[in-house]
Coordinates of C-alpha atoms and ligand atoms in Angstrom, one line a residue:
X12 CA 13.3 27.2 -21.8
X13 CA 16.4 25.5 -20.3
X14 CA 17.3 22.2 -19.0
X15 CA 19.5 21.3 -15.7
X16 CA 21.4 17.8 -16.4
X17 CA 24.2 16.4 -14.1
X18 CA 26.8 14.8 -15.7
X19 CA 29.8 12.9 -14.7
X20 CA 32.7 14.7 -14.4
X21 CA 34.9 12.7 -12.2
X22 CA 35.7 9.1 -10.7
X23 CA 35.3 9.0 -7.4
X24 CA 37.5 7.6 -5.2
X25 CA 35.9 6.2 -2.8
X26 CA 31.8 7.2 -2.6
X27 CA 30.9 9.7 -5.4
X28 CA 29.8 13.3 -4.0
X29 CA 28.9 16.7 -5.8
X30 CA 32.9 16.9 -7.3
X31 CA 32.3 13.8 -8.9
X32 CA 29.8 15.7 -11.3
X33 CA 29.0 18.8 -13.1
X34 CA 25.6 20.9 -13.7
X35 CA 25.0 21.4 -17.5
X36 CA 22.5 24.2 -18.7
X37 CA 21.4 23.9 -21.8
X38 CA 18.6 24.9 -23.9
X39 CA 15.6 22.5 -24.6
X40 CA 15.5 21.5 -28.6
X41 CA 12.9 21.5 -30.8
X42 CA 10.8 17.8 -31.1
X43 CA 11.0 15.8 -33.5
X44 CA 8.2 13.7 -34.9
X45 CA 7.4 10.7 -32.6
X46 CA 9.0 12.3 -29.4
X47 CA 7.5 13.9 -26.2
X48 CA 9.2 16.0 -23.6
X49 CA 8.8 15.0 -20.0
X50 CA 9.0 17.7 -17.5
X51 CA 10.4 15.6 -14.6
X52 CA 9.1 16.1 -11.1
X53 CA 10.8 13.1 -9.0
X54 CA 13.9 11.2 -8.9
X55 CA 15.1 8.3 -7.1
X56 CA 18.3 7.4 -6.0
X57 CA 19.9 4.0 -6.1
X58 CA 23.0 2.4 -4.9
X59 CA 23.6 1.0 -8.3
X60 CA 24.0 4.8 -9.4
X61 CA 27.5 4.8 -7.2
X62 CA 28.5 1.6 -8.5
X63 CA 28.2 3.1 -11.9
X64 CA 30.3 6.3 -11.7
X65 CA 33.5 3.7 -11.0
X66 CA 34.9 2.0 -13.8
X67 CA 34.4 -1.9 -13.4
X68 CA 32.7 -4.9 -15.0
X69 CA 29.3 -5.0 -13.7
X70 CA 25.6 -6.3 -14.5
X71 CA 25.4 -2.5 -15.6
X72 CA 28.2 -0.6 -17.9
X73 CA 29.6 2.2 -15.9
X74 CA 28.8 5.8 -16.8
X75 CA 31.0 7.8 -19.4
X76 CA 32.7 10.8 -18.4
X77 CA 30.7 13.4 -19.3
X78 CA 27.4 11.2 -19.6
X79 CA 24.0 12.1 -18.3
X80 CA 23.0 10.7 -15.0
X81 CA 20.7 7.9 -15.1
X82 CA 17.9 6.3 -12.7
X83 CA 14.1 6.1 -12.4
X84 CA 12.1 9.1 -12.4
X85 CA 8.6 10.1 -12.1
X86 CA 7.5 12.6 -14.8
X87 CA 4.8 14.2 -16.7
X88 CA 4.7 14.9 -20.6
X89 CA 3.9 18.6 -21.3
X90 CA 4.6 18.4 -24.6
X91 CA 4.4 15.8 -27.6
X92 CA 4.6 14.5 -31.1
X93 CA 3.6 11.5 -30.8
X94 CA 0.0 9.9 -30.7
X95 CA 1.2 7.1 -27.9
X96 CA 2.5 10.0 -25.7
X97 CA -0.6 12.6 -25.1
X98 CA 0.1 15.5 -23.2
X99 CA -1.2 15.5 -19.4
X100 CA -0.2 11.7 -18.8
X101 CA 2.5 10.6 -16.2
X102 CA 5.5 8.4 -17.0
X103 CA 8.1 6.5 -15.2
X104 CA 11.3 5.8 -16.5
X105 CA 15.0 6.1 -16.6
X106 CA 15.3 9.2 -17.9
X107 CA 18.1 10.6 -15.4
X108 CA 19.3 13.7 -13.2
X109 CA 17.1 16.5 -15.7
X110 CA 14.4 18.9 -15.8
X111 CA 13.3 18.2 -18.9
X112 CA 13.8 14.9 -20.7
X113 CA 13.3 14.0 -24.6
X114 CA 11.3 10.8 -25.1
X115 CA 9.9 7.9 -27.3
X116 CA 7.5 5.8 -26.2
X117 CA 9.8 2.5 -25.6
X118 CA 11.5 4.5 -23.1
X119 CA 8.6 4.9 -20.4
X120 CA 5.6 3.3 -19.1
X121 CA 2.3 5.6 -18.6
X122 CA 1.2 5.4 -14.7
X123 CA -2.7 5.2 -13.6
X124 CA -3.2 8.1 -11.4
X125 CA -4.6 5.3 -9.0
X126 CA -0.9 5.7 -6.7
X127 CA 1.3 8.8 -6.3
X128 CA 4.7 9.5 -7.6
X129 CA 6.1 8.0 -4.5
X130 CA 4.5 4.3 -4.9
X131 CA 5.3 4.6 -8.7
X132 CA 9.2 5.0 -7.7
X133 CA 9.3 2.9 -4.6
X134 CA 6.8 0.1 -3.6
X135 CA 6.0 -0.4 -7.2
X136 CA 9.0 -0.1 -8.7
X137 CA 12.3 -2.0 -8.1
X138 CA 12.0 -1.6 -4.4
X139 CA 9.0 -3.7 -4.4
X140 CA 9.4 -6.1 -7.2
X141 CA 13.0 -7.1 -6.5
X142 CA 11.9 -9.0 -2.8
X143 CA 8.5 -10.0 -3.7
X144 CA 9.8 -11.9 -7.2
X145 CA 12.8 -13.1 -5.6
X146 CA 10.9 -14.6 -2.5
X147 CA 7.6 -15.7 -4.4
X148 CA 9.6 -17.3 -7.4
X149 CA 12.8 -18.3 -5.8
X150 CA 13.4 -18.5 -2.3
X151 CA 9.3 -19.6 -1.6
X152 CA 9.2 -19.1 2.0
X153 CA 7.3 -21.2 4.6
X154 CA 5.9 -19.7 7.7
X155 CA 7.6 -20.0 10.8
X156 CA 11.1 -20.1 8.8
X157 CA 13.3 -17.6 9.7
X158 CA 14.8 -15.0 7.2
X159 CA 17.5 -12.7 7.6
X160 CA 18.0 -9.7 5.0
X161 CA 21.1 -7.4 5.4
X162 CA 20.5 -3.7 4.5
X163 CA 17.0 -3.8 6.1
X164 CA 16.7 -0.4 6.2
X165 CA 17.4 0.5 2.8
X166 CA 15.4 1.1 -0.4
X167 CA 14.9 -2.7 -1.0
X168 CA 15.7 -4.2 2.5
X169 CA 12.4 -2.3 3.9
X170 CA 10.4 -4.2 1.4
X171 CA 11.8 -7.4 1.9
X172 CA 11.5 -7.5 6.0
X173 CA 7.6 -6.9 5.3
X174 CA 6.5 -9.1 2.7
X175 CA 9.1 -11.6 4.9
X176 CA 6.2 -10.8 7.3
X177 CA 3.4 -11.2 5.6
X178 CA 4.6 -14.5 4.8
X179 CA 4.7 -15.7 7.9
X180 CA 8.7 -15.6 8.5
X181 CA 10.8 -14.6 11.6
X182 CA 12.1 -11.9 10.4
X183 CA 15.8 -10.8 11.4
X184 CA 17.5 -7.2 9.9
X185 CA 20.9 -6.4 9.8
X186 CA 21.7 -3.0 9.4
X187 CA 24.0 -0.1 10.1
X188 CA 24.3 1.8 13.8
X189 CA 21.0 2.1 16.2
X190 CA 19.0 4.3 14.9
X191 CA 18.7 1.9 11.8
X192 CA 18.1 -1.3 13.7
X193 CA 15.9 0.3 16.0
X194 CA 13.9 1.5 12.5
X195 CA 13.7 -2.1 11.2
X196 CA 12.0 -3.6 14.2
X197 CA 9.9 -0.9 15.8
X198 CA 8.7 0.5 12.4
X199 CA 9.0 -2.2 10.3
X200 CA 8.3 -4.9 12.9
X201 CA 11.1 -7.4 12.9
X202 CA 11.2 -9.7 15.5
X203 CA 15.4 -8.8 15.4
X204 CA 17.7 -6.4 14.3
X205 CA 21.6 -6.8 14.7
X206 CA 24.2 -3.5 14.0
X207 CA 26.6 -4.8 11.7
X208 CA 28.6 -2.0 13.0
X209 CA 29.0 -3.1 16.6
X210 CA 31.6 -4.8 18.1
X211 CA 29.6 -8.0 19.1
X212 CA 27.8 -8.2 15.7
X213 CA 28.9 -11.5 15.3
X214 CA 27.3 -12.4 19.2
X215 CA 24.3 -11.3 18.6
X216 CA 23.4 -12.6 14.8
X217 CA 24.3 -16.3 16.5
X218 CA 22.1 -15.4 19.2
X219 CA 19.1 -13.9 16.7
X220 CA 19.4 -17.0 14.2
X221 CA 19.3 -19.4 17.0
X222 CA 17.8 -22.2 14.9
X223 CA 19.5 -21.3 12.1
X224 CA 18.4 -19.0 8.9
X225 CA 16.1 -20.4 5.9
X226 CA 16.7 -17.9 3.7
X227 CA 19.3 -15.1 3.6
X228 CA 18.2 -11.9 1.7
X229 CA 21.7 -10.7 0.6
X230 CA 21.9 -7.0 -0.2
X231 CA 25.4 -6.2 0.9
X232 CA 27.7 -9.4 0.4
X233 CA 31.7 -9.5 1.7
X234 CA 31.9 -9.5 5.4
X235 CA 28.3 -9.2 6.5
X236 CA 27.8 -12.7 4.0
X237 CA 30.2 -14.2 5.3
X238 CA 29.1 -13.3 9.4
X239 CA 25.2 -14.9 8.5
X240 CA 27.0 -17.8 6.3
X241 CA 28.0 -19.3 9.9
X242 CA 24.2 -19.2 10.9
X243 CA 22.9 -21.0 8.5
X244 CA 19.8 -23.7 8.8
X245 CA 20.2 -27.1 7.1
X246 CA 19.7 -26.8 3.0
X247 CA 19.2 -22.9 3.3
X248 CA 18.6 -20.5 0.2
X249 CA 20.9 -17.4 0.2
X250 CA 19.4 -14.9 -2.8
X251 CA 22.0 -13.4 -3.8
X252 CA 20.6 -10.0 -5.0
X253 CA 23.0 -7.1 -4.3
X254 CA 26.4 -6.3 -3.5
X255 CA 27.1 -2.9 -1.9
X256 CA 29.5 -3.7 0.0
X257 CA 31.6 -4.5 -2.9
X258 CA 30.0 -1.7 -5.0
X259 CA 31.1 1.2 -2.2
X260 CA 35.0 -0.6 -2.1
X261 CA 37.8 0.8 -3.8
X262 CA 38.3 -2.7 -4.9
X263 CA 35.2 -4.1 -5.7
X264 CA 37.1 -7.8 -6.5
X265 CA 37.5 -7.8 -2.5
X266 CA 34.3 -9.9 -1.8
X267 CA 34.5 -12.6 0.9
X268 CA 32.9 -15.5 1.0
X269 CA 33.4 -18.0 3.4
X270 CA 32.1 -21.2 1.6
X271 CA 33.1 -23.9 4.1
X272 CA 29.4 -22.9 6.0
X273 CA 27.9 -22.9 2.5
X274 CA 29.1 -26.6 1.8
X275 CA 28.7 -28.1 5.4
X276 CA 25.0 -26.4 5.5
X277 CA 24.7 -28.3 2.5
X278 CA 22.7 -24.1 1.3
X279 CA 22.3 -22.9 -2.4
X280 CA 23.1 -20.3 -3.8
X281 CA 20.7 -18.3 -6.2
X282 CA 22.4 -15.0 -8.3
X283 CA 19.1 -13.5 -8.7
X284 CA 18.1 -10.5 -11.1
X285 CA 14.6 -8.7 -11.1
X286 CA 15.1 -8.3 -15.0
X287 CA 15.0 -12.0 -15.5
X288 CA 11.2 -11.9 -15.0
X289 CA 10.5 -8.7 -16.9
X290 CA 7.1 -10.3 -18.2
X291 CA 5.4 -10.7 -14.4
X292 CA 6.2 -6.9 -13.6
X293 CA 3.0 -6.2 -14.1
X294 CA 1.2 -9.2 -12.1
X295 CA 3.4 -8.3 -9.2
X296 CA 2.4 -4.5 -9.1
X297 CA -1.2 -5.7 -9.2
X298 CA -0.5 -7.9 -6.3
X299 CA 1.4 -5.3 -4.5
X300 CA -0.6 -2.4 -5.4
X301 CA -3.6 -4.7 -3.5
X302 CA -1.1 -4.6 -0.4
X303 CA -0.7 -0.9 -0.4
X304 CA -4.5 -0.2 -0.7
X305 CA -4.8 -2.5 2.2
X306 CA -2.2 -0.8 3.8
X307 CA -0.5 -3.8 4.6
X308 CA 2.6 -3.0 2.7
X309 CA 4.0 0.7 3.8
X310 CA 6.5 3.0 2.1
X311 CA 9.4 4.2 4.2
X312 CA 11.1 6.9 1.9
X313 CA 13.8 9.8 2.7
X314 CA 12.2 12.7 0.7
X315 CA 14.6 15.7 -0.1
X316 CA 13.7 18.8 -3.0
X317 CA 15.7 20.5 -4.9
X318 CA 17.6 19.7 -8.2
X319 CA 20.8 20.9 -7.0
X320 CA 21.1 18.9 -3.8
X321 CA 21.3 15.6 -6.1
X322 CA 25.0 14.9 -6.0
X323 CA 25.3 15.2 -2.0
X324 CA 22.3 13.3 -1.5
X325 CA 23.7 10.1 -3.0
X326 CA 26.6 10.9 -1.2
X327 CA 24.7 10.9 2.3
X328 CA 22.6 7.9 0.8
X329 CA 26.3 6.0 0.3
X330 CA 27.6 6.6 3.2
X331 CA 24.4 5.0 5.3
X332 CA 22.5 8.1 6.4
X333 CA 18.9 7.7 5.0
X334 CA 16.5 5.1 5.7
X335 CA 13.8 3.3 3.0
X336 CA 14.6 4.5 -0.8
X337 CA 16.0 8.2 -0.8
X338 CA 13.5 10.3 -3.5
X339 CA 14.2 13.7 -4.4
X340 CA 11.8 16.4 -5.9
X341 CA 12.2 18.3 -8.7
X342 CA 8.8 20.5 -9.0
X343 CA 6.4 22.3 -7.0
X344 CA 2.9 21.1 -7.0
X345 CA 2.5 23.9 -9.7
X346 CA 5.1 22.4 -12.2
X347 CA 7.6 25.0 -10.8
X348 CA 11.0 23.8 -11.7
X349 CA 13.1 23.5 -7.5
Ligands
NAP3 N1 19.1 -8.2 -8.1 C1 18.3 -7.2 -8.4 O1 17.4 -7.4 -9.2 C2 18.5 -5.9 -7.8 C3 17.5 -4.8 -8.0 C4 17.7 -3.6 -7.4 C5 18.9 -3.4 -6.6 N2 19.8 -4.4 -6.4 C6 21.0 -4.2 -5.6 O2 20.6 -4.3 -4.2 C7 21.5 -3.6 -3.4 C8 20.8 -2.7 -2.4 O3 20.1 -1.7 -3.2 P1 19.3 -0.6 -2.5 O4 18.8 0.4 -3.5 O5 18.3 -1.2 -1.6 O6 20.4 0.2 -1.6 P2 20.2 0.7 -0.1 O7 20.2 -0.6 0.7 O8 19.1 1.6 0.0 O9 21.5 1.6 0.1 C9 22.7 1.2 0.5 C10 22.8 0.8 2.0 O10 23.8 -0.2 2.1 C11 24.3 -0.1 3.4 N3 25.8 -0.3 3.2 C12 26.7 0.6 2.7 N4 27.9 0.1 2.7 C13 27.8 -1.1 3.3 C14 28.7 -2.1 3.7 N5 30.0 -2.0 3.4 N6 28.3 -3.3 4.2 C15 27.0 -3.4 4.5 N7 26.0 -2.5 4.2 C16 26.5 -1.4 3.6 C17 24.0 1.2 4.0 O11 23.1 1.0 5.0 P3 23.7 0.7 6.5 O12 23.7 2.0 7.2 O13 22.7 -0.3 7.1 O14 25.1 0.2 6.3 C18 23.2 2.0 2.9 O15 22.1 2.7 3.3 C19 22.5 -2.9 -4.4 O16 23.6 -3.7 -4.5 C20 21.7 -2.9 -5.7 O17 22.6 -2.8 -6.8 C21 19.6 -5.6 -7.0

């Protein structure tokens, strides 16, 4: 049996694409006592996966050249030596670009069968988690306050305009062309959504924050930050919880912040990181699994298949094209490897 691995080959200059990495083949080894092999049927893409393949200080190390992709995937043993690991159970994990990964048991968690691959990667994974922690434990909304999240149509932004809604919020999106903001409010039911990309962005945020924002969601920091900064509402929260912006520059230092608006508004700042509450992952999936099975909370995913199409779908994902978190399969329904 051989394995498939992508591997980086190259940093990109700008966004990383297929030149950036090479397909290894290799054959599958032998287990050794206390391991399992997953056969791995799902992947899902993140933005942190780009930031990684360029060489700077971040909250993550940046690949090696010639390392092994990385980022969560949705998996099923088919083959162990180790009593914690039995064959036939499913597994998340960070287990990388791969058909076939070698595992011991710190490396995954075993999944109920109760939700499907997709809700394993997406609503109950760090797409979920990262909003609902850093709203219930940080931000504590009140109804009728308004929040504005940038990236709302992206893996984590979809999440956060929903449970933003389910807490009684005006919700307000920012996001990238019209087909995106036309996503967030007639899919995902935002009262607005302003295109970051148009010419009177800064127009109609002023005019969509008219009483100010509670809470800014920050996905994207530099420019877009700096636009909602001048809308904010007396003693506002900004979470500050991604920076893509920065993380898709060729100089990822380049990070604007206007803090005159920060200072008059009297607003806080919170750096916030979903690891820092690593011990209430598994209250908030029960909460959140509750919301799916009362189909209150929906998943909004971009589902491609094929190994091979890996390295120009995070491309496409970079660049803006995909809406909701972008998941890519690796097997058929029958375990056949695509
Ligand atoms: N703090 C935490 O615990 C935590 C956890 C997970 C992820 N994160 C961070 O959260 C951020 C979002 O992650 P995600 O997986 O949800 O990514 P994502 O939003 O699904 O994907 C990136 C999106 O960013 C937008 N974008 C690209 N360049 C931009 C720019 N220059 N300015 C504004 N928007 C731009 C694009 O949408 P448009 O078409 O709308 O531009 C693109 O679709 C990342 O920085 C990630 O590292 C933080």
């Amino acid at each position: 049996m051989q394995n498939r691995q992508f591997i980086l080959k190259s940093r990109p200059e700008y966004l990383a694409g297929p030149e950036n990495f090479d397909l290894k083949i290799s054959p599958v080894l032998p287990l050794k006592q206390g391991e399992a092999r997953v056969a791995v049927e799902m992947v899902a893409l993140s933005a942190w996966q780009g930031m990684r393949t360029k060489d700077f200080k971040n909250f993550i190390r940046p690949f090696d050249l010639g390392e092994l992709i990385d980022c969560d995937v949705f998996g099923k043993i088919i083959e162990t030596k180790c009593s914690d690991l039995p064959e036939g159970v499913s597994v998340v994990g960070r287990l990388g670009w791969q058909d076939y990964a070698v595992i011991k048991p710190e490396q995954v968690s075993i999944v109920s069968k109760e939700f499907s691959a997709e809700e394993w990667l997406t609503a109950l994974s760090s797409p979920g988690q990262t909003p609902y922690l850093a709203l219930s434990q940080v931000a504590r909304p009140m109804p009728g306050e308004t929040l504005v999240v940038s990236s709302a149509a992206g893996a984590i932004g979809v999440y956060t305009v929903q449970l933003g809604l389910l807490s009684g919020m005006r919700v307000i999106g920012i996001a990238g062309g019209s087909r995106k903001t036309e996503f967030v409010t007639t899919k995902l039911g935002a009262h607005a959504c302003v295109d970051y990309k148009s010419k009177s962005f800064k127009a109609d945020l002023a005019n969509a924050c008219h009483d100010g924002a509670n809470i800014y969601f920050d996905l994207v920091g530099g420019e877009t930050a700096d636009a909602v900064s001048e809308n904010l509402a007396k003693n506002a929260k900004i979470l500050m919880v991604g920076r893509v912006s920065a993380n898709n520059s060729n100089d990822p230092e380049w990070d604007p912040a206007n803090m005159r608006h920060v200072w008059s508004q009297e607003a806080t700042i919170y750096a916030f990181s979903r690891y820092s509450y690593k011990n209430l992952f598994p209250s908030v999936n029960a909460k959140i699994g509750r919301l799916l099975k009362q189909k209150l909370l929906k998943m909004h995913n971009t589902n491609f298949s094929g190994f091979e199409n890996t390295p120009s779908i995070l491309n496409q994902m970079l660049s803006g094209q995909h809406v909701g978190k972008v998941l890519i399969k690796y097997a058929d329904t029958k375990g056949n490897r695509i």
